[in-house]
Each structure stands twice: as structure tokens, then as C-alpha cells.
Amino acid sequence: MPSDIKIPALGESVAGGQIAKWHFKEGDFVKVGDILLTLETDKVAAEVTAEVSGALHIGKQPGDDVEVGAVVGQIDESAAAPAAK
């Protein structure tokens, strides 16, 4: 079951920002707490972290403008973790 990655509220006067960078690639397995992306606003750069573990699906690209609450990707929780090397 996929879980949405949403842009969190960043403060009272911040309505959104721009995706600066994804820290993982499409399909990568991410774990709870991993930093998924950096969001830049006119006031601050913020990091959005994974709330669940699974395979990453990127919906918005670096340079895209996004509003607070926007869905920018999903994490497929049914994906199996890769085998340890």
C-alpha cells in the first residue's frame, strides 16, 4: 500500500516552496527517518523525511514549485528491503 509524501507545514507565513533536491533515486528503498528531499522557500531550506519504509516513487522533480500539503511522491510499503551486502 503506497503512502503519500506530503509537503509539511513550515511555518505560519510559508505557503510552499521549490524542490531543491531528492536525496534518493526513483525505486530506491528508503527507511523511516531517511531524508527524502530538500525544500527551499524564500525563508528557509527544510528537509522532508520518510515516515514509512519502502520503495520510493518520485512525483515532482527538482525545480518544481509545491504548496504545503502537496503530494510530491509515494513510498510503497509492500516493497521488500534489499538483501544486506
MMTF fields as JSON, N, C-alpha, C and O atoms, coordinates in Angstrom:
{
  "mmtfVersion": "1.0.0",
  "mmtfProducer": "UNKNOWN",
  "numBonds": 339,
  "numAtoms": 340,
  "numGroups": 85,
  "numChains": 1,
  "numModels": 1,
  "chainsPerModel": [1],
  "groupsPerChain": [85],
  "chainIdList": ["A"],
  "bondAtomList": [4, 2, 8, 6, 12, 10, 16, 14, 20, 18, 24, 22, 28, 26, 32, 30, 36, 34, 40, 38, 44, 42, 48, 46, 52, 50, 56, 54, 60, 58, 64, 62, 68, 66, 72, 70, 76, 74, 80, 78, 84, 82, 88, 86, 92, 90, 96, 94, 100, 98, 104, 102, 108, 106, 112, 110, 116, 114, 120, 118, 124, 122, 128, 126, 132, 130, 136, 134, 140, 138, 144, 142, 148, 146, 152, 150, 156, 154, 160, 158, 164, 162, 168, 166, 172, 170, 176, 174, 180, 178, 184, 182, 188, 186, 192, 190, 196, 194, 200, 198, 204, 202, 208, 206, 212, 210, 216, 214, 220, 218, 224, 222, 228, 226, 232, 230, 236, 234, 240, 238, 244, 242, 248, 246, 252, 250, 256, 254, 260, 258, 264, 262, 268, 266, 272, 270, 276, 274, 280, 278, 284, 282, 288, 286, 292, 290, 296, 294, 300, 298, 304, 302, 308, 306, 312, 310, 316, 314, 320, 318, 324, 322, 328, 326, 332, 330, 336, 334],
  "bondOrderList": [1, 1, 1, 1, 1, 1, 1, 1, 1, 1, 1, 1, 1, 1, 1, 1, 1, 1, 1, 1, 1, 1, 1, 1, 1, 1, 1, 1, 1, 1, 1, 1, 1, 1, 1, 1, 1, 1, 1, 1, 1, 1, 1, 1, 1, 1, 1, 1, 1, 1, 1, 1, 1, 1, 1, 1, 1, 1, 1, 1, 1, 1, 1, 1, 1, 1, 1, 1, 1, 1, 1, 1, 1, 1, 1, 1, 1, 1, 1, 1, 1, 1, 1, 1],
  "groupList": [{"groupName": "MET", "atomNameList": ["N", "CA", "C", "O"], "elementList": ["N", "C", "C", "O"], "formalChargeList": [0, 0, 0, 0], "bondAtomList": [1, 0, 2, 1, 3, 2], "bondOrderList": [1, 1, 2], "singleLetterCode": "M", "chemCompType": "L-PEPTIDE LINKING"}, {"groupName": "PRO", "atomNameList": ["N", "CA", "C", "O"], "elementList": ["N", "C", "C", "O"], "formalChargeList": [0, 0, 0, 0], "bondAtomList": [1, 0, 2, 1, 3, 2], "bondOrderList": [1, 1, 2], "singleLetterCode": "P", "chemCompType": "L-PEPTIDE LINKING"}, {"groupName": "SER", "atomNameList": ["N", "CA", "C", "O"], "elementList": ["N", "C", "C", "O"], "formalChargeList": [0, 0, 0, 0], "bondAtomList": [1, 0, 2, 1, 3, 2], "bondOrderList": [1, 1, 2], "singleLetterCode": "S", "chemCompType": "L-PEPTIDE LINKING"}, {"groupName": "ASP", "atomNameList": ["N", "CA", "C", "O"], "elementList": ["N", "C", "C", "O"], "formalChargeList": [0, 0, 0, 0], "bondAtomList": [1, 0, 2, 1, 3, 2], "bondOrderList": [1, 1, 2], "singleLetterCode": "D", "chemCompType": "L-PEPTIDE LINKING"}, {"groupName": "ILE", "atomNameList": ["N", "CA", "C", "O"], "elementList": ["N", "C", "C", "O"], "formalChargeList": [0, 0, 0, 0], "bondAtomList": [1, 0, 2, 1, 3, 2], "bondOrderList": [1, 1, 2], "singleLetterCode": "I", "chemCompType": "L-PEPTIDE LINKING"}, {"groupName": "LYS", "atomNameList": ["N", "CA", "C", "O"], "elementList": ["N", "C", "C", "O"], "formalChargeList": [0, 0, 0, 0], "bondAtomList": [1, 0, 2, 1, 3, 2], "bondOrderList": [1, 1, 2], "singleLetterCode": "K", "chemCompType": "L-PEPTIDE LINKING"}, {"groupName": "ALA", "atomNameList": ["N", "CA", "C", "O"], "elementList": ["N", "C", "C", "O"], "formalChargeList": [0, 0, 0, 0], "bondAtomList": [1, 0, 2, 1, 3, 2], "bondOrderList": [1, 1, 2], "singleLetterCode": "A", "chemCompType": "L-PEPTIDE LINKING"}, {"groupName": "LEU", "atomNameList": ["N", "CA", "C", "O"], "elementList": ["N", "C", "C", "O"], "formalChargeList": [0, 0, 0, 0], "bondAtomList": [1, 0, 2, 1, 3, 2], "bondOrderList": [1, 1, 2], "singleLetterCode": "L", "chemCompType": "L-PEPTIDE LINKING"}, {"groupName": "GLY", "atomNameList": ["N", "CA", "C", "O"], "elementList": ["N", "C", "C", "O"], "formalChargeList": [0, 0, 0, 0], "bondAtomList": [1, 0, 2, 1, 3, 2], "bondOrderList": [1, 1, 2], "singleLetterCode": "G", "chemCompType": "PEPTIDE LINKING"}, {"groupName": "GLU", "atomNameList": ["N", "CA", "C", "O"], "elementList": ["N", "C", "C", "O"], "formalChargeList": [0, 0, 0, 0], "bondAtomList": [1, 0, 2, 1, 3, 2], "bondOrderList": [1, 1, 2], "singleLetterCode": "E", "chemCompType": "L-PEPTIDE LINKING"}, {"groupName": "VAL", "atomNameList": ["N", "CA", "C", "O"], "elementList": ["N", "C", "C", "O"], "formalChargeList": [0, 0, 0, 0], "bondAtomList": [1, 0, 2, 1, 3, 2], "bondOrderList": [1, 1, 2], "singleLetterCode": "V", "chemCompType": "L-PEPTIDE LINKING"}, {"groupName": "GLN", "atomNameList": ["N", "CA", "C", "O"], "elementList": ["N", "C", "C", "O"], "formalChargeList": [0, 0, 0, 0], "bondAtomList": [1, 0, 2, 1, 3, 2], "bondOrderList": [1, 1, 2], "singleLetterCode": "Q", "chemCompType": "L-PEPTIDE LINKING"}, {"groupName": "TRP", "atomNameList": ["N", "CA", "C", "O"], "elementList": ["N", "C", "C", "O"], "formalChargeList": [0, 0, 0, 0], "bondAtomList": [1, 0, 2, 1, 3, 2], "bondOrderList": [1, 1, 2], "singleLetterCode": "W", "chemCompType": "L-PEPTIDE LINKING"}, {"groupName": "HIS", "atomNameList": ["N", "CA", "C", "O"], "elementList": ["N", "C", "C", "O"], "formalChargeList": [0, 0, 0, 0], "bondAtomList": [1, 0, 2, 1, 3, 2], "bondOrderList": [1, 1, 2], "singleLetterCode": "H", "chemCompType": "L-PEPTIDE LINKING"}, {"groupName": "PHE", "atomNameList": ["N", "CA", "C", "O"], "elementList": ["N", "C", "C", "O"], "formalChargeList": [0, 0, 0, 0], "bondAtomList": [1, 0, 2, 1, 3, 2], "bondOrderList": [1, 1, 2], "singleLetterCode": "F", "chemCompType": "L-PEPTIDE LINKING"}, {"groupName": "THR", "atomNameList": ["N", "CA", "C", "O"], "elementList": ["N", "C", "C", "O"], "formalChargeList": [0, 0, 0, 0], "bondAtomList": [1, 0, 2, 1, 3, 2], "bondOrderList": [1, 1, 2], "singleLetterCode": "T", "chemCompType": "L-PEPTIDE LINKING"}],
  "groupTypeList": [0, 1, 2, 3, 4, 5, 4, 1, 6, 7, 8, 9, 2, 10, 6, 8, 8, 11, 4, 6, 5, 12, 13, 14, 5, 9, 8, 3, 14, 10, 5, 10, 8, 3, 4, 7, 7, 15, 7, 9, 15, 3, 5, 10, 6, 6, 9, 10, 15, 6, 9, 10, 2, 8, 6, 7, 13, 4, 8, 5, 11, 1, 8, 3, 3, 10, 9, 10, 8, 6, 10, 10, 8, 11, 4, 3, 9, 2, 6, 6, 6, 1, 6, 6, 5],
  "groupIdList": [1, 2, 3, 4, 5, 6, 7, 8, 9, 10, 11, 12, 13, 14, 15, 16, 17, 18, 19, 20, 21, 22, 23, 24, 25, 26, 27, 28, 29, 30, 31, 32, 33, 34, 35, 36, 37, 38, 39, 40, 41, 42, 43, 44, 45, 46, 47, 48, 49, 50, 51, 52, 53, 54, 55, 56, 57, 58, 59, 60, 61, 62, 63, 64, 65, 66, 67, 68, 69, 70, 71, 72, 73, 74, 75, 76, 77, 78, 79, 80, 81, 82, 83, 84, 85],
  "secStructList": [7, 3, 3, 3, 3, 3, 7, 7, 7, 7, 7, 6, 6, 7, 7, 3, 3, 3, 3, 3, 3, 3, 1, 1, 7, 6, 6, 7, 3, 3, 7, 6, 6, 7, 3, 3, 3, 3, 3, 3, 7, 1, 1, 7, 3, 3, 3, 3, 3, 7, 1, 1, 7, 3, 3, 3, 3, 3, 7, 1, 7, 6, 6, 7, 3, 3, 3, 6, 6, 7, 3, 3, 3, 3, 3, 3, 6, 6, 1, 7, 7, 7, 7, 7, 7],
  "xCoordList": [0.851, 0.0, 0.896, 1.716, 0.763, 1.619, 1.176, -0.015, 2.157, 1.918, 2.377, 3.465, 1.552, 1.895, 2.995, 3.05, 3.864, 4.868, 4.31, 4.165, 3.999, 3.391, 4.338, 5.15, 4.213, 4.989, 4.391, 3.214, 5.193, 4.669, 4.544, 5.156, 3.741, 3.654, 5.009, 5.592, 5.503, 6.847, 6.828, 7.884, 5.677, 5.548, 4.307, 3.775, 3.869, 2.628, 2.603, 1.579, 3.701, 3.707, 4.276, 4.435, 4.584, 5.164, 4.079, 3.539, 3.764, 2.698, 3.231, 2.464, 4.527, 5.109, 6.549, 7.153, 7.095, 8.489, 8.815, 7.931, 10.097, 10.58, 11.421, 12.242, 11.209, 12.031, 13.437, 13.645, 14.396, 15.783, 16.496, 17.255, 16.244, 16.99, 16.293, 15.816, 16.236, 15.87, 17.173, 18.164, 17.17, 18.372, 18.45, 19.45, 17.376, 17.33, 16.814, 16.252, 17.007, 16.535, 15.214, 14.866, 14.493, 13.262, 13.523, 14.479, 12.664, 12.775, 13.684, 13.683, 14.473, 15.348, 14.51, 13.393, 15.064, 14.41, 14.82, 16.009, 13.832, 14.103, 13.571, 12.649, 14.174, 13.77, 13.201, 13.485, 12.402, 11.828, 12.943, 13.963, 12.744, 13.721, 14.731, 15.426, 14.82, 15.731, 15.292, 14.096, 16.253, 15.944, 15.646, 16.511, 14.407, 13.988, 14.318, 14.823, 14.028, 14.216, 14.496, 14.195, 15.078, 15.29, 14.346, 14.276, 13.625, 12.668, 13.185, 13.512, 13.26, 13.704, 12.527, 11.709, 12.454, 11.451, 12.201, 13.431, 11.457, 12.123, 12.723, 13.487, 12.384, 12.873, 13.815, 14.678, 13.659, 14.396, 14.532, 13.758, 15.532, 15.633, 15.246, 15.776, 14.329, 13.833, 14.006, 13.973, 14.193, 14.329, 13.041, 12.482, 12.579, 11.401, 11.889, 12.64, 11.46, 11.924, 10.834, 9.648, 11.267, 10.346, 9.63, 10.251, 8.314, 7.521, 7.315, 6.929, 7.576, 7.465, 8.647, 9.354, 8.852, 9.905, 9.289, 8.161, 10.048, 9.576, 10.278, 11.28, 9.739, 10.318, 9.79, 8.589, 10.692, 10.365, 9.854, 10.441, 8.752, 8.25, 8.221, 7.536, 8.948, 9.056, 7.995, 7.907, 7.191, 6.119, 6.434, 5.959, 7.216, 7.61, 9.126, 9.826, 9.625, 11.056, 11.72, 11.034, 13.056, 13.763, 13.415, 13.377, 13.164, 12.776, 11.277, 10.813, 10.495, 9.041, 8.623, 9.138, 7.678, 7.081, 5.965, 5.159, 5.926, 4.916, 4.364, 5.066, 3.1, 2.446, 2.444, 2.587, 2.282, 2.146, 0.974, -0.096, 1.175, 0.141, 0.159, -0.544, 0.954, 1.016, 1.672, 2.61, 1.176, 1.774, 2.88, 2.628, 4.102, 5.254, 5.828, 6.759, 5.274, 5.727, 5.019, 4.127, 5.431, 4.857, 5.947, 6.999, 5.664, 6.528, 5.677, 4.657, 6.114, 5.409, 5.881, 6.967, 5.04, 5.401, 5.45, 6.024, 4.848, 4.849, 6.157, 6.382, 7.02, 8.307, 9.224, 9.294, 9.916, 10.835, 12.154, 12.637, 12.719, 14.026, 15.075, 14.983, 16.073, 17.117, 17.939, 18.078, 18.466, 19.303, 20.573, 21.123, 21.034, 22.273, 23.45, 23.495, 24.408, 25.585, 26.646, 27.709],
  "yCoordList": [-1.179, 0.0, 1.242, 1.398, 2.104, 3.294, 4.36, 4.564, 5.024, 6.162, 7.42, 7.456, 8.454, 9.719, 10.456, 10.434, 11.106, 12.012, 13.415, 13.866, 14.096, 15.424, 16.489, 16.234, 17.687, 18.823, 19.276, 19.632, 19.265, 19.645, 21.157, 21.921, 21.574, 22.993, 23.422, 22.742, 24.552, 25.003, 26.285, 26.834, 26.756, 27.993, 28.729, 28.469, 29.638, 30.35, 31.093, 31.103, 31.707, 32.556, 31.863, 32.501, 30.564, 29.848, 28.994, 28.082, 29.295, 28.585, 27.463, 26.61, 27.457, 26.434, 26.759, 27.63, 26.052, 26.262, 25.523, 25.201, 25.259, 24.599, 23.399, 23.486, 22.278, 21.102, 21.393, 21.633, 21.37, 21.64, 20.359, 20.36, 19.255, 18.021, 16.838, 16.918, 15.737, 14.449, 13.772, 13.815, 13.155, 12.509, 11.022, 10.358, 10.505, 9.127, 9.149, 10.147, 8.046, 7.915, 7.144, 6.458, 7.27, 6.519, 5.028, 4.462, 4.4, 2.968, 2.581, 1.425, 3.535, 3.225, 2.834, 3.32, 1.951, 1.584, 2.598, 2.826, 3.206, 4.185, 3.656, 2.842, 4.139, 3.728, 4.921, 6.073, 4.632, 5.678, 6.594, 6.127, 7.894, 8.869, 9.31, 10.308, 8.564, 8.987, 10.34, 10.607, 11.185, 12.474, 12.209, 11.752, 12.502, 12.233, 13.366, 13.142, 14.597, 15.74, 16.997, 17.084, 17.971, 19.295, 20.245, 20.268, 21.026, 22.007, 23.391, 23.666, 24.263, 25.636, 26.589, 26.511, 27.5, 28.559, 29.882, 29.905, 30.982, 32.284, 32.561, 33.513, 31.734, 31.971, 30.891, 31.173, 29.663, 28.556, 27.393, 27.268, 26.55, 25.266, 24.202, 24.179, 23.327, 22.311, 20.935, 20.77, 19.948, 18.568, 17.814, 17.958, 17.015, 16.183, 14.754, 14.251, 14.096, 12.743, 11.708, 12.029, 10.465, 9.349, 9.005, 8.897, 8.834, 8.431, 6.92, 6.365, 6.254, 4.795, 4.281, 5.064, 2.979, 2.357, 1.727, 1.235, 1.746, 1.114, 1.685, 2.39, 1.372, 1.823, 3.212, 3.47, 4.093, 5.487, 5.666, 5.159, 6.394, 6.826, 8.35, 8.946, 8.98, 10.442, 10.995, 10.588, 11.924, 12.516, 13.913, 14.308, 14.655, 16.02, 16.07, 15.378, 16.888, 16.937, 18.181, 19.151, 18.158, 19.354, 20.536, 20.416, 21.679, 22.881, 23.094, 24.197, 22.035, 22.177, 22.967, 22.75, 23.891, 24.627, 23.773, 23.193, 23.703, 22.906, 23.685, 24.491, 23.436, 24.085, 23.152, 21.938, 23.722, 22.925, 21.97, 22.378, 20.712, 19.693, 18.97, 17.974, 19.454, 18.815, 17.448, 17.254, 16.505, 15.172, 15.237, 15.574, 14.914, 15.007, 13.638, 13.545, 12.593, 11.248, 10.262, 10.625, 9.001, 7.954, 6.976, 6.871, 6.27, 5.181, 3.92, 3.858, 2.906, 1.638, 0.754, 0.176, 0.665, -0.083, -1.593, -2.318, -2.074, -3.511, -3.986, -5.19, -3.057, -3.427, -4.039, -3.567, -5.09, -5.761, -5.005, -4.454, -4.991, -4.363, -5.172, -6.398, -4.499, -5.243, -6.085, -5.748, -7.165, -8.036, -7.298, -6.527, -7.541, -6.906, -7.453, -8.628, -6.555, -6.972, -7.542, -7.946],
  "zCoordList": [0.0, 0.0, 0.0, 0.905, -0.965, -1.008, -0.005, 0.229, 0.571, 1.456, 0.755, 0.179, 0.799, 0.155, 0.903, 2.133, 0.148, 0.704, 0.489, -0.647, 1.582, 1.5, 2.037, 2.926, 1.476, 1.961, 3.292, 3.352, 4.364, 5.684, 5.831, 5.085, 6.804, 7.15, 7.693, 8.538, 7.203, 7.577, 8.388, 8.703, 8.721, 9.472, 9.003, 7.924, 9.825, 9.568, 8.245, 7.56, 7.879, 6.685, 5.445, 4.404, 5.543, 4.408, 3.757, 4.383, 2.5, 1.789, 0.903, 0.455, 0.649, -0.207, -0.517, 0.109, -1.489, -1.848, -3.127, -3.921, -3.314, -4.522, -4.113, -3.2, -4.795, -4.521, -5.024, -6.213, -4.111, -4.474, -4.903, -5.871, -4.169, -4.431, -3.799, -2.667, -4.533, -3.959, -3.532, -4.261, -2.367, -1.852, -2.223, -1.951, -2.85, -3.334, -4.766, -5.218, -5.474, -6.849, -6.867, -5.905, -7.971, -8.201, -7.957, -8.489, -7.147, -6.885, -5.74, -5.318, -5.22, -4.084, -2.87, -2.687, -2.047, -0.789, 0.271, 0.492, 0.928, 1.981, 3.305, 3.343, 4.392, 5.733, 6.487, 6.159, 7.493, 8.341, 8.829, 9.335, 8.675, 9.139, 8.091, 8.28, 6.971, 5.897, 5.352, 5.232, 5.025, 4.407, 2.935, 2.187, 2.528, 1.16, 0.212, -0.888, 0.646, -0.238, 0.556, 1.746, -0.128, 0.436, -0.277, -1.506, 0.507, 0.0, 0.346, 1.5, -0.653, -0.416, -0.503, -1.42, 0.476, 0.464, 0.47, 0.502, 0.438, 0.486, 1.859, 2.019, 2.858, 4.214, 4.736, 5.567, 4.26, 4.868, 3.878, 2.929, 4.127, 3.437, 4.457, 5.568, 4.082, 5.008, 4.403, 3.184, 5.264, 4.825, 5.142, 6.229, 4.196, 4.388, 4.547, 3.711, 5.63, 5.936, 5.678, 5.602, 5.547, 5.332, 6.634, 7.692, 6.537, 7.694, 7.73, 8.759, 6.593, 6.498, 5.671, 5.037, 5.682, 4.872, 3.633, 3.668, 2.528, 1.302, 0.09, 0.211, -1.096, -2.361, -2.703, -2.615, -3.092, -3.379, -4.806, -5.762, -4.926, -6.238, -6.223, -5.392, -7.123, -7.18, -8.119, -9.277, -7.613, -8.408, -8.911, -9.975, -8.171, -8.546, -8.642, -7.903, -9.549, -9.833, -9.227, -8.905, -9.069, -8.616, -9.522, -10.747, -8.883, -9.614, -9.625, -9.915, -9.309, -9.262, -8.034, -6.937, -8.227, -7.114, -6.52, -7.249, -5.191, -4.493, -3.312, -2.701, -2.998, -1.865, -0.665, -0.812, 0.519, 1.733, 1.536, 1.083, 1.873, 1.736, 0.4, 0.232, -0.559, -1.876, -1.777, -1.004, -2.561, -2.649, -3.697, -4.854, -3.289, -4.202, -4.57, -5.37, -3.991, -4.273, -3.371, -2.603, -3.475, -2.641, -2.215, -2.845, -1.135, -0.694, -0.666, 0.021, -1.427, -1.498, -0.349, -0.389, 0.671, 1.871, 1.651, 2.463, 0.554, 0.294, -0.323, -0.447, -0.709, -1.307, -0.251, 0.884, -0.646, 0.272, 0.353, -0.637, 1.541, 1.724, 0.967, 0.909, 0.385, -0.328, 0.646, 1.821, 0.139, 0.961, 1.354, 0.568, 2.574, 3.052, 2.258, 1.896, 1.999, 1.223, 2.129, 1.656]
}
